[in-house]
Coordinates of C-alpha atoms in Angstrom, one line a residue:
M1 CA -136.7 -232.8 -79.3
A2 CA -136.5 -229.1 -80.3
E3 CA -135.0 -229.4 -83.7
E4 CA -137.9 -230.3 -86.4
T5 CA -140.3 -226.7 -85.9
K6 CA -137.0 -224.0 -85.7
K7 CA -136.4 -224.2 -89.3
T8 CA -140.0 -224.9 -90.8
T9 CA -142.6 -222.5 -89.0
P10 CA -142.0 -218.5 -90.4
E11 CA -141.7 -216.4 -87.8
A12 CA -144.7 -215.0 -87.2
A13 CA -145.5 -219.2 -86.9
C14 CA -142.8 -219.5 -84.1
A15 CA -145.2 -218.8 -81.2
A16 CA -147.3 -221.1 -81.8
E17 CA -144.1 -223.9 -83.0
E18 CA -141.5 -222.7 -81.0
V19 CA -142.9 -223.7 -77.9
V20 CA -142.7 -227.1 -79.4
V21 CA -140.2 -229.4 -78.6
S22 CA -139.0 -231.1 -82.0
D23 CA -136.0 -232.4 -83.7
V24 CA -133.9 -230.1 -86.0
P25 CA -130.3 -230.5 -86.8
E26 CA -128.0 -227.6 -85.8
A27 CA -127.2 -227.0 -89.2
E28 CA -130.6 -225.7 -89.7
K29 CA -130.1 -223.0 -87.0
P30 CA -129.5 -220.0 -90.1
V31 CA -132.6 -220.2 -91.2
E32 CA -134.7 -219.2 -88.1
K33 CA -131.8 -216.5 -87.6
G34 CA -132.5 -214.9 -90.7
A35 CA -134.1 -212.3 -92.1
P36 CA -138.0 -213.5 -92.6
P37 CA -138.7 -213.9 -95.9
E38 CA -140.4 -210.4 -98.2
P39 CA -143.4 -210.2 -97.3
E40 CA -144.3 -209.6 -101.5
K41 CA -142.0 -213.1 -101.8
V42 CA -144.2 -214.5 -99.6
E43 CA -148.0 -213.4 -100.8
K44 CA -146.5 -214.1 -104.7
A45 CA -145.5 -217.6 -103.8
A46 CA -148.8 -218.4 -101.6
Q47 CA -150.4 -217.8 -104.5
E48 CA -148.9 -219.8 -107.0
V49 CA -149.8 -222.8 -103.9
V50 CA -153.2 -221.4 -103.5
E51 CA -154.2 -221.5 -107.0
G52 CA -151.8 -225.0 -107.9
E53 CA -154.4 -226.8 -104.6
K54 CA -157.2 -225.1 -106.3
E55 CA -156.7 -226.5 -109.9
K56 CA -155.6 -230.0 -107.6
E57 CA -158.8 -229.8 -106.0
K58 CA -160.9 -230.0 -108.8
G59 CA -162.6 -233.1 -109.1
K60 CA -160.1 -234.5 -106.2
D61 CA -161.6 -233.9 -103.4
G62 CA -158.7 -232.4 -101.9
G63 CA -156.7 -235.3 -102.8
S64 CA -153.8 -233.1 -102.9
E65 CA -153.9 -232.3 -99.0
E66 CA -154.2 -235.8 -98.4
K67 CA -151.5 -236.9 -100.6
K68 CA -149.3 -234.6 -98.1
I69 CA -150.5 -236.1 -95.9
A70 CA -149.3 -239.9 -96.6
E71 CA -146.1 -238.7 -97.3
S72 CA -146.2 -237.2 -94.5
A73 CA -146.9 -240.4 -92.7
S74 CA -143.8 -242.0 -93.9
F75 CA -142.0 -242.1 -90.7
K76 CA -141.4 -244.3 -88.9
E77 CA -140.1 -244.8 -85.4
E78 CA -136.7 -246.3 -84.8
S79 CA -137.2 -249.3 -82.3
N80 CA -135.0 -249.0 -78.7
K81 CA -133.9 -252.8 -78.6
V82 CA -130.6 -253.3 -78.8
D83 CA -130.6 -256.2 -80.8
D84 CA -133.0 -254.4 -84.0
L85 CA -130.1 -252.0 -84.4
I86 CA -128.0 -252.0 -87.1
D87 CA -124.1 -253.3 -86.7
P88 CA -122.6 -249.5 -87.4
E89 CA -125.5 -248.2 -84.9
K90 CA -124.7 -251.3 -82.2
K91 CA -120.5 -250.1 -82.3
A92 CA -121.9 -246.6 -81.6
L93 CA -123.7 -247.4 -78.8
D94 CA -120.4 -249.3 -77.4
E95 CA -118.3 -246.3 -78.0
F96 CA -120.3 -243.5 -76.3
K97 CA -121.3 -246.6 -73.2
Q98 CA -117.3 -246.8 -73.2
L99 CA -117.1 -242.7 -73.0
I100 CA -119.3 -242.2 -70.2
R101 CA -117.7 -244.8 -67.8
E102 CA -114.2 -243.3 -68.6
A103 CA -116.3 -239.6 -67.5
L104 CA -118.3 -241.9 -64.7
K105 CA -114.6 -242.2 -62.9
K106 CA -112.4 -238.6 -63.7
R107 CA -115.5 -237.1 -62.2
E108 CA -115.3 -235.6 -65.9
F109 CA -119.7 -233.9 -65.3
T110 CA -118.9 -232.7 -61.8
A111 CA -117.5 -229.5 -62.9
P112 CA -113.8 -229.3 -60.9
P113 CA -112.8 -227.1 -58.7
P114 CA -111.4 -222.9 -60.0
P115 CA -107.6 -224.3 -60.1
P116 CA -105.3 -221.6 -57.9
P117 CA -104.1 -218.9 -59.3
A118 CA -100.9 -218.7 -61.1
K119 CA -99.4 -216.1 -59.3
E120 CA -99.2 -218.8 -55.9
E121 CA -97.6 -221.1 -57.7
E122 CA -94.7 -218.6 -59.5
K123 CA -93.9 -217.5 -56.2
K124 CA -94.0 -221.3 -54.2
E125 CA -91.4 -222.5 -56.9
E126 CA -89.7 -219.3 -56.3
V127 CA -88.7 -219.7 -52.6
P128 CA -87.0 -222.6 -52.6
K129 CA -85.0 -222.5 -55.5
A130 CA -84.0 -218.5 -53.2
E131 CA -83.2 -220.9 -49.6
E132 CA -80.8 -223.4 -52.4
K133 CA -79.3 -220.2 -54.2
K134 CA -78.8 -219.5 -50.3
E135 CA -77.4 -222.5 -49.1
E136 CA -74.8 -222.6 -52.3
E137 CA -73.7 -219.0 -51.6
A138 CA -73.4 -220.3 -48.3
K139 CA -70.9 -223.5 -48.8
P140 CA -68.1 -221.5 -49.9
E141 CA -67.8 -219.3 -47.4
E142 CA -68.0 -221.8 -45.0
V143 CA -64.1 -222.0 -45.0
P144 CA -62.7 -218.5 -44.2
N145 CA -58.8 -217.2 -44.9
V146 CA -56.2 -218.6 -41.9
E147 CA -56.1 -214.3 -41.5
E148 CA -59.5 -213.6 -40.8
K149 CA -59.8 -216.9 -38.1
K150 CA -56.8 -215.6 -36.1
E151 CA -58.9 -212.8 -35.4
E152 CA -62.7 -215.3 -34.0
E153 CA -60.4 -218.0 -32.5
P154 CA -62.3 -217.1 -29.8
K155 CA -65.8 -216.8 -30.7
T156 CA -65.3 -220.2 -32.2
E157 CA -64.3 -221.9 -29.4
E158 CA -67.4 -220.8 -27.2
K159 CA -69.9 -221.8 -30.8
S160 CA -68.3 -225.5 -30.7
E161 CA -68.9 -226.4 -27.2
P162 CA -72.7 -227.6 -27.7
C163 CA -72.3 -229.3 -31.1
E164 CA -72.2 -233.1 -30.7
A165 CA -72.0 -234.0 -34.4
P166 CA -69.1 -235.5 -35.3
A167 CA -70.8 -237.6 -37.5
E168 CA -70.5 -234.0 -39.7
V169 CA -66.4 -233.9 -39.0
P170 CA -65.5 -237.0 -41.9
P171 CA -66.8 -234.6 -45.1
L172 CA -65.2 -231.9 -44.3
K173 CA -61.6 -233.9 -43.9
P174 CA -60.9 -232.6 -47.4
V175 CA -60.9 -228.7 -46.0
K176 CA -59.0 -229.3 -43.2
E177 CA -55.5 -231.3 -44.9
E178 CA -55.9 -228.5 -47.5
V179 CA -55.5 -226.1 -45.3
V180 CA -52.9 -228.0 -43.5
E181 CA -50.9 -228.3 -46.4
K182 CA -50.5 -224.7 -47.4
K183 CA -49.6 -224.0 -43.7
D184 CA -46.8 -226.9 -44.2
E185 CA -45.2 -225.7 -47.3
E186 CA -45.2 -222.1 -46.0
K187 CA -43.6 -223.6 -42.3
A188 CA -40.8 -225.9 -45.3
T189 CA -40.1 -222.5 -47.1
P190 CA -38.1 -220.2 -45.1
P191 CA -37.7 -216.3 -46.0
L192 CA -34.9 -215.8 -48.6
A193 CA -32.7 -212.9 -45.8
A194 CA -33.2 -215.2 -43.3
E195 CA -30.2 -216.8 -41.4
P196 CA -30.4 -220.0 -39.0
S197 CA -30.5 -218.8 -35.7
E198 CA -32.0 -219.5 -32.1
T199 CA -34.7 -216.8 -32.3
V200 CA -35.9 -218.3 -36.3
V201 CA -36.3 -221.3 -34.4
E202 CA -38.4 -220.5 -31.6
K203 CA -40.8 -218.5 -34.2
V204 CA -40.6 -221.3 -36.2
E205 CA -42.4 -223.2 -33.0
E206 CA -44.8 -220.7 -32.2
K207 CA -46.1 -220.6 -35.8
V208 CA -46.8 -224.0 -35.6
E209 CA -48.5 -224.2 -32.3
A210 CA -50.4 -221.1 -33.9
V211 CA -51.3 -224.0 -36.8
E212 CA -52.5 -226.3 -35.2
E213 CA -54.7 -223.7 -32.9
I214 CA -56.1 -222.2 -36.5
K215 CA -56.7 -226.4 -37.6
E216 CA -58.6 -226.6 -33.8
T217 CA -60.4 -223.5 -35.1
I218 CA -61.7 -224.9 -38.6
V219 CA -63.2 -228.0 -38.3
H220 CA -65.2 -226.1 -35.0
E221 CA -66.3 -223.4 -37.6
V222 CA -67.4 -225.2 -39.9
T223 CA -68.8 -228.2 -38.7
A224 CA -71.4 -225.0 -36.2
P225 CA -74.1 -224.5 -38.9
V226 CA -75.3 -227.7 -39.7
P227 CA -78.4 -228.5 -38.2
P228 CA -78.1 -230.9 -35.6
P229 CA -78.4 -234.3 -36.6
C230 CA -81.9 -235.5 -35.4
E231 CA -83.2 -233.4 -36.9
E232 CA -82.2 -235.1 -40.5
P233 CA -83.2 -238.3 -40.2
A234 CA -86.7 -237.3 -38.0
A235 CA -87.9 -235.4 -41.8
A236 CA -87.2 -237.9 -44.3
P237 CA -88.6 -240.8 -42.7
A238 CA -92.2 -238.0 -42.9
E239 CA -91.5 -237.5 -46.4
E240 CA -91.3 -240.6 -47.6
E241 CA -93.9 -241.8 -45.5
K242 CA -96.5 -239.2 -48.3
P243 CA -96.0 -241.2 -51.5
K244 CA -97.1 -244.1 -49.8
E245 CA -100.3 -242.9 -48.1
E246 CA -101.2 -240.9 -51.1
E247 CA -101.0 -244.5 -53.3
T248 CA -102.9 -246.5 -50.4
A249 CA -105.6 -244.0 -50.1
P250 CA -108.7 -245.0 -51.5
Q251 CA -110.3 -244.2 -54.7
P252 CA -113.7 -241.7 -54.6
P253 CA -116.3 -243.7 -56.6
P254 CA -117.9 -243.5 -59.2
E255 CA -120.2 -240.6 -60.6
E256 CA -123.8 -241.6 -60.7
I257 CA -125.8 -238.9 -62.4
S258 CA -128.9 -239.1 -63.9
I259 CA -131.6 -237.7 -67.2
W260 CA -135.4 -237.0 -67.2
G261 CA -134.7 -239.4 -63.4
V262 CA -133.5 -242.0 -65.0
P263 CA -130.3 -243.3 -63.5
L264 CA -127.9 -244.3 -66.3
F265 CA -126.2 -247.9 -66.3
A266 CA -128.8 -248.6 -63.6
D267 CA -130.6 -251.1 -66.2
E268 CA -131.7 -251.9 -69.7
K269 CA -133.2 -247.6 -69.6
T270 CA -129.9 -246.3 -69.9
D271 CA -129.5 -247.5 -73.7
V272 CA -132.9 -245.9 -74.8
I273 CA -132.3 -242.4 -73.1
L274 CA -128.6 -243.6 -74.9
L275 CA -129.3 -243.4 -78.1
K276 CA -131.3 -240.2 -77.9
F277 CA -128.5 -238.8 -78.0
L278 CA -126.9 -240.5 -80.8
R279 CA -129.8 -240.3 -83.5
A280 CA -129.8 -236.9 -82.2
R281 CA -126.5 -236.7 -83.9
D282 CA -126.3 -239.1 -86.7
F283 CA -124.9 -241.7 -84.4
K284 CA -121.7 -239.6 -84.0
V285 CA -120.3 -241.3 -81.0
K286 CA -118.5 -238.6 -80.0
E287 CA -120.4 -234.9 -81.0
A288 CA -123.3 -237.2 -79.2
F289 CA -121.2 -237.3 -76.7
A290 CA -120.3 -233.6 -76.0
M291 CA -124.2 -233.4 -76.4
L292 CA -124.9 -235.4 -72.8
K293 CA -122.2 -233.6 -71.1
S294 CA -123.8 -230.4 -72.4
V295 CA -127.2 -231.4 -70.7
V296 CA -125.5 -232.7 -68.4
A297 CA -123.6 -229.3 -67.5
W298 CA -127.2 -227.1 -68.3
R299 CA -129.7 -229.2 -66.4
K300 CA -127.1 -228.6 -63.2
Q301 CA -127.3 -225.2 -63.8
F302 CA -131.1 -224.6 -64.6
K303 CA -131.6 -226.8 -61.3
I304 CA -134.4 -229.0 -63.3
D305 CA -134.7 -230.4 -59.3
E306 CA -136.1 -227.6 -57.5
L307 CA -137.8 -226.8 -60.7
L308 CA -140.1 -229.7 -60.4
E309 CA -140.9 -228.7 -57.1
E310 CA -142.2 -224.9 -57.7
E311 CA -145.6 -224.1 -58.0
G312 CA -147.9 -221.2 -59.4
I313 CA -145.5 -219.9 -62.6
G314 CA -148.0 -221.1 -65.4
E315 CA -151.8 -219.8 -63.7
G316 CA -153.7 -218.9 -66.8
L317 CA -151.0 -220.6 -69.5
E318 CA -153.7 -224.4 -69.1
K319 CA -155.5 -223.8 -72.2
V320 CA -152.4 -223.1 -74.2
V321 CA -150.1 -225.9 -73.8
Y322 CA -151.5 -228.8 -72.1
M323 CA -151.5 -233.1 -72.3
H324 CA -155.0 -234.6 -73.3
G325 CA -155.6 -238.4 -74.5
V326 CA -153.1 -240.3 -76.7
D327 CA -152.2 -241.9 -80.0
K328 CA -153.1 -244.8 -82.0
E329 CA -149.4 -246.0 -81.0
G330 CA -149.9 -244.6 -77.0
H331 CA -147.9 -241.8 -77.2
P332 CA -148.8 -238.9 -74.8
V333 CA -150.4 -236.1 -76.9
C334 CA -149.8 -232.7 -76.7
Y335 CA -151.4 -230.0 -78.1
N336 CA -150.1 -226.3 -78.1
A337 CA -152.6 -223.3 -78.4
F338 CA -150.7 -219.7 -79.7
G339 CA -154.7 -218.9 -80.6
E340 CA -154.8 -218.1 -76.9
F341 CA -152.7 -214.6 -76.7
Q342 CA -155.3 -213.4 -78.9
D343 CA -156.4 -212.2 -74.7
K344 CA -154.5 -208.9 -74.2
E345 CA -154.6 -209.7 -70.6
L346 CA -152.8 -213.6 -71.0
Y347 CA -150.3 -211.7 -73.4
S348 CA -149.6 -209.3 -71.5
N349 CA -148.9 -211.0 -67.8
T350 CA -147.0 -213.6 -69.8
F351 CA -144.7 -211.8 -71.9
A352 CA -144.5 -208.3 -71.0
D353 CA -141.1 -208.4 -69.4
A354 CA -138.0 -210.3 -69.0
E355 CA -138.8 -210.9 -66.3
K356 CA -142.7 -212.9 -66.5
R357 CA -140.7 -214.3 -70.4
A358 CA -138.2 -215.5 -67.9
K359 CA -140.8 -217.4 -65.2
F360 CA -143.0 -218.7 -68.5
L361 CA -139.8 -220.1 -69.8
R362 CA -139.1 -221.7 -66.4
W363 CA -143.3 -222.8 -66.7
Y364 CA -142.4 -224.8 -70.1
I365 CA -139.6 -226.6 -69.1
Q366 CA -141.3 -227.3 -65.8
F367 CA -144.4 -228.8 -68.1
L368 CA -142.2 -230.7 -70.6
E369 CA -140.2 -232.6 -67.5
K370 CA -143.1 -233.9 -65.3
N371 CA -144.7 -235.2 -68.3
I372 CA -141.6 -236.5 -69.3
R373 CA -140.6 -238.6 -65.8
K374 CA -144.3 -240.6 -67.3
L375 CA -142.6 -241.4 -70.3
D376 CA -142.4 -245.4 -69.9
F377 CA -137.9 -245.7 -70.9
S378 CA -138.0 -249.8 -71.5
P379 CA -137.1 -250.5 -74.8
D380 CA -140.7 -252.0 -75.6
G381 CA -142.2 -249.0 -73.7
T382 CA -142.9 -245.1 -75.3
C383 CA -140.8 -242.5 -74.7
T384 CA -141.3 -240.3 -77.1
I385 CA -144.6 -237.7 -77.8
V386 CA -147.2 -236.5 -80.6
Q387 CA -147.2 -233.1 -80.8
I388 CA -150.2 -230.7 -82.6
T389 CA -149.5 -227.0 -83.1
D390 CA -152.8 -225.2 -83.6
L391 CA -152.2 -222.0 -85.9
K392 CA -155.8 -221.2 -85.3
N393 CA -155.9 -217.3 -84.0
S394 CA -152.2 -217.2 -84.8
P395 CA -150.4 -213.9 -85.6
G396 CA -149.8 -213.4 -89.4
L397 CA -145.9 -213.2 -90.1
I398 CA -145.9 -209.8 -90.5
L399 CA -148.0 -208.8 -87.6
F400 CA -146.0 -211.0 -85.5
K401 CA -145.0 -210.1 -82.0
K402 CA -141.5 -209.4 -81.0
E403 CA -142.5 -210.2 -77.1
L404 CA -143.5 -214.1 -78.0
R405 CA -141.3 -214.1 -80.7
Q406 CA -138.5 -213.9 -77.9
A407 CA -139.9 -216.1 -75.6
T408 CA -140.7 -218.8 -77.7
N409 CA -137.0 -218.3 -79.5
Q410 CA -135.4 -218.7 -75.8
A411 CA -137.2 -222.0 -75.8
L412 CA -136.5 -223.4 -78.8
Q413 CA -133.0 -223.2 -78.0
L414 CA -133.2 -224.8 -75.0
L415 CA -134.8 -227.6 -76.0
Q416 CA -133.5 -227.9 -79.4
D417 CA -129.9 -228.5 -77.2
N418 CA -131.2 -229.7 -73.8
Y419 CA -134.1 -232.5 -74.5
P420 CA -133.5 -234.4 -78.0
E421 CA -135.9 -236.7 -80.4
F422 CA -139.0 -236.2 -77.8
V423 CA -141.2 -235.9 -81.0
A424 CA -143.0 -238.9 -82.7
R425 CA -144.9 -237.0 -84.9
Q426 CA -145.8 -233.0 -85.5
V427 CA -148.9 -232.3 -86.1
F428 CA -149.9 -229.1 -87.6
I429 CA -153.8 -228.2 -87.9
N430 CA -155.5 -225.2 -89.4
V431 CA -152.8 -223.9 -91.0
P432 CA -153.4 -220.7 -92.7
W433 CA -152.2 -219.7 -96.8
W434 CA -149.7 -217.9 -95.5
Y435 CA -148.0 -221.3 -93.8
V436 CA -147.8 -223.1 -97.3
A437 CA -146.2 -221.0 -98.6
Y438 CA -143.4 -220.5 -95.8
N439 CA -142.7 -223.8 -95.6
R440 CA -142.7 -224.8 -100.1
M441 CA -140.0 -221.4 -99.8
I442 CA -137.6 -223.7 -96.4
S443 CA -138.2 -226.8 -97.8
P444 CA -135.1 -227.4 -99.0
F445 CA -133.2 -226.8 -96.3
L446 CA -134.7 -229.6 -93.9
T447 CA -133.7 -232.9 -93.9
Q448 CA -135.6 -235.8 -94.9
R449 CA -136.0 -237.1 -91.6
T450 CA -137.4 -233.7 -90.9
K451 CA -139.8 -233.5 -93.0
S452 CA -141.3 -236.7 -92.5
K453 CA -142.4 -236.4 -89.3
F454 CA -144.2 -233.2 -90.2
V455 CA -147.8 -233.0 -90.8
F456 CA -150.2 -230.7 -92.2
A457 CA -153.7 -230.1 -92.5
G458 CA -155.8 -226.9 -93.5
P459 CA -158.3 -225.8 -91.7
T460 CA -161.2 -228.0 -93.8
K461 CA -158.7 -231.9 -93.1
T462 CA -157.6 -230.6 -89.5
T463 CA -160.6 -233.8 -88.2
E464 CA -159.8 -235.8 -91.0
T465 CA -156.2 -236.0 -90.2
L466 CA -156.3 -236.0 -85.9
F467 CA -158.2 -239.1 -86.5
K468 CA -155.2 -240.3 -89.3
Y469 CA -153.3 -241.0 -86.0
I470 CA -155.6 -240.4 -82.8
A471 CA -158.5 -241.9 -82.3
P472 CA -162.2 -240.1 -81.7
E473 CA -162.6 -240.5 -78.6
Q474 CA -159.6 -239.4 -78.0
V475 CA -159.4 -236.0 -80.0
P476 CA -160.9 -233.3 -77.4
V477 CA -164.1 -231.8 -78.7
Q478 CA -162.8 -228.4 -80.4
Y479 CA -161.2 -230.7 -83.0
G480 CA -164.0 -232.9 -83.8
G481 CA -163.2 -235.2 -81.5
L482 CA -165.5 -237.2 -78.6
S483 CA -163.4 -236.2 -75.6
K484 CA -164.6 -233.7 -72.9
D485 CA -164.3 -232.3 -69.8
G486 CA -165.6 -233.5 -66.6
D487 CA -167.6 -236.3 -65.5
Q488 CA -169.6 -237.6 -68.8
E489 CA -171.2 -241.0 -69.3
F490 CA -168.4 -241.7 -71.8
T491 CA -164.3 -242.0 -71.1
T492 CA -161.8 -242.3 -73.5
S493 CA -161.5 -246.2 -72.9
D494 CA -165.1 -245.9 -74.8
C495 CA -164.4 -247.2 -78.3
A496 CA -165.9 -245.3 -80.8
T497 CA -167.1 -246.0 -84.1
E498 CA -166.6 -244.0 -87.3
E499 CA -169.1 -244.6 -90.4
I500 CA -169.5 -242.5 -93.8
I501 CA -172.9 -241.4 -94.6
K502 CA -172.9 -240.5 -98.6
P503 CA -174.3 -237.2 -100.0
T504 CA -177.6 -237.2 -100.8
C505 CA -178.8 -240.9 -99.1
K506 CA -180.2 -241.5 -95.5
H507 CA -178.4 -243.6 -92.9
T508 CA -179.5 -245.7 -90.4
V509 CA -177.4 -246.9 -86.9
E510 CA -179.1 -249.5 -85.3
F511 CA -178.6 -250.5 -81.4
P512 CA -180.2 -254.0 -80.4
I513 CA -182.0 -254.4 -76.7
T514 CA -182.5 -257.9 -75.5
E515 CA -183.2 -257.0 -71.9
P516 CA -184.4 -254.2 -70.1
G517 CA -182.6 -251.6 -69.5
T518 CA -181.4 -248.2 -70.1
L519 CA -179.5 -247.6 -73.7
V520 CA -177.5 -244.8 -73.7
W521 CA -175.5 -243.5 -76.7
E522 CA -174.3 -240.0 -78.0
V523 CA -173.5 -239.2 -81.9
R524 CA -171.5 -236.5 -83.6
V525 CA -171.4 -236.2 -87.4
I526 CA -168.2 -233.8 -88.7
G527 CA -169.7 -230.3 -89.9
W528 CA -173.6 -231.6 -89.7
D529 CA -175.8 -229.5 -91.8
I530 CA -178.1 -232.9 -92.1
S531 CA -181.3 -233.7 -90.6
Y532 CA -181.2 -235.9 -87.4
G533 CA -183.7 -238.6 -85.7
A534 CA -184.2 -241.7 -83.5
E535 CA -186.6 -243.8 -82.7
F536 CA -187.6 -247.5 -80.5
V537 CA -188.8 -250.5 -82.6
P538 CA -189.7 -253.4 -80.4
S539 CA -189.1 -256.8 -81.5
A540 CA -192.7 -258.3 -80.9
E541 CA -195.4 -258.7 -84.0
G542 CA -197.9 -256.0 -83.7
G543 CA -195.5 -253.1 -81.1
Y544 CA -195.5 -249.4 -82.3
T545 CA -192.3 -247.9 -83.1
W546 CA -191.5 -244.8 -80.6
I547 CA -190.1 -242.0 -81.5
V548 CA -187.6 -241.2 -79.9
Q549 CA -185.9 -237.7 -80.8
K550 CA -187.6 -235.8 -83.7
S551 CA -186.0 -235.4 -86.7
R552 CA -184.8 -232.3 -87.0
K553 CA -181.8 -230.1 -89.5
I554 CA -178.3 -229.4 -87.5
G555 CA -177.0 -226.8 -88.8
P556 CA -172.1 -227.0 -88.4
T557 CA -173.1 -224.4 -85.2
D558 CA -175.6 -226.0 -83.7
E559 CA -174.6 -228.7 -80.8
Q560 CA -171.2 -230.9 -81.5
I561 CA -172.3 -233.9 -79.6
I562 CA -175.9 -235.2 -79.1
S563 CA -176.5 -237.7 -76.4
C564 CA -179.5 -239.0 -75.5
S565 CA -180.6 -242.5 -73.3
F566 CA -183.6 -244.1 -73.5
K567 CA -185.3 -246.5 -71.3
V568 CA -186.4 -249.7 -72.4
G569 CA -188.3 -252.4 -70.3
E570 CA -188.9 -255.3 -73.8
A571 CA -186.8 -256.7 -76.7
G572 CA -186.4 -254.3 -79.2
K573 CA -183.7 -251.7 -80.9
V574 CA -183.4 -247.9 -81.4
V575 CA -182.6 -247.0 -84.9
L576 CA -180.3 -243.9 -85.7
I577 CA -182.2 -242.2 -88.8
F578 CA -179.7 -239.5 -90.8
D579 CA -180.6 -237.6 -93.6
N580 CA -177.9 -235.9 -95.8
Q581 CA -179.4 -233.8 -98.4
T582 CA -176.0 -232.1 -99.8
S583 CA -173.4 -233.1 -102.4
K584 CA -170.8 -234.3 -99.4
K585 CA -169.8 -237.2 -97.7
K586 CA -170.0 -237.0 -94.2
K587 CA -168.1 -238.3 -91.1
L588 CA -170.5 -239.9 -88.2
L589 CA -169.2 -240.9 -84.8
Y590 CA -171.5 -242.9 -82.5
R591 CA -170.3 -245.3 -79.0
S592 CA -173.2 -246.4 -77.3
K593 CA -173.6 -249.1 -74.0
I594 CA -176.6 -250.1 -72.0
K595 CA -176.8 -249.8 -68.2
P596 CA -179.0 -252.3 -66.7
S597 CA -182.2 -251.5 -64.4
E598 CA -181.9 -251.3 -61.0

């Protein structure tokens, strides 16, 4: 949404433009970040533009500006109905949905908890490895030499008594047999110098008895350090049950997220939301998915839901940015009048320091969120707005204020990244001379889609341009329309009629009256500078004409709208008379209604 203004405004116009919701591709960012054009070049380009426009205006009555407006009006908003999409777009939408569904199942939109430090994991891995090494080292030590066992015979017999694990003895038989074989060999090989005698036989018998005792000692000593057999079978089933529990544990339900008050995959509104991201990234699915994840993360970080409940963060800014009426296609219209910041007190209260600028940013996001949630995101509904940026009294390119630039740059960056495709049209009114020149210089850097949404109008063409897109009864009175604040006789639902008063001619408007009642009407001529009067002409023959309003000359700075009422007791008509003695045509607006007599 904030992607179309960043490159088309000069730094001075950023005040009126960068806090505007618009669409600009990310590739255009370098233009905004770069240094502004040199004043000499801008002035030179501006002079060329002004001279060229003056030549074109001779004999054409501003035809060049009208041509610009006609070219800008060529943009047509795309349909949000899936059936109206072309095949590649439908395929991209389906792929986008699949990616989001998989991400929701994996809960990728929720930030995972931070992983434990790597050092702790390494320590845990080292501990079991060290234990294994100790066990391996302990195994060979469990088979002692025969000479050592002789000294430890009494101790080993006491340790062997509590052991009741005959099941562990069989694996150790090979150790016992090897020892026995060695002892048998020792028995079988008599000393070289020994001679057969009775004493030798006795000694051999004693050795045999000692070997038998050693065999018993070896068996007991090997089985002693083995853990009780009753604990091992109890531990094994517990380990086997854990994976079973993990396999049967129910998986958490898919994550649910909402954007701009619309829950994804709840109904057909999801397609409208997702198409905004796809169009903002030229239907590149992966880029659109990355943008969506970024938007969801930002909304959680910025605490949008809590921000909507905050109060009193935008005092005094009601005249700077406000919503007023709709255009001819039903889009809500947002007006940005940054010339209000000429008020030094308001400027200081809004941008004096970083804390106040942050507060302004939060207010603007809150304002935008509240109005976006009023949109209808159904395929047939309205899900975009029209932006009107008033550059009247905006600071010039050189005199642009630093604090305002910082605040508006921050706002534009957030809008560009987090509010895609929310502007149906961007209209700049009361455009000064330097803005036209600057726009000509940066125009080559803008995409055709971006430029097709832009409309520019100078001070003399502002009202005419607004009426191309917005009905007069919907346009605020300060911009040439009929809409006024407060309780009025007429509302925006009462349609106005537009007519042209030719140069050096009189023009009349008649309101017929068929029954007694009170006729109420209001009229406005854009730029006035003509004479106006009203009279009542009865239908009966021989009736007298009543002067309702005496004819008088009304200048451009006089009343903007003239309202009047006339109580009628008979049939007839009220005639309004406009006398245009100038050489220019004038646009006339009027509406009326009859209130029955009580």
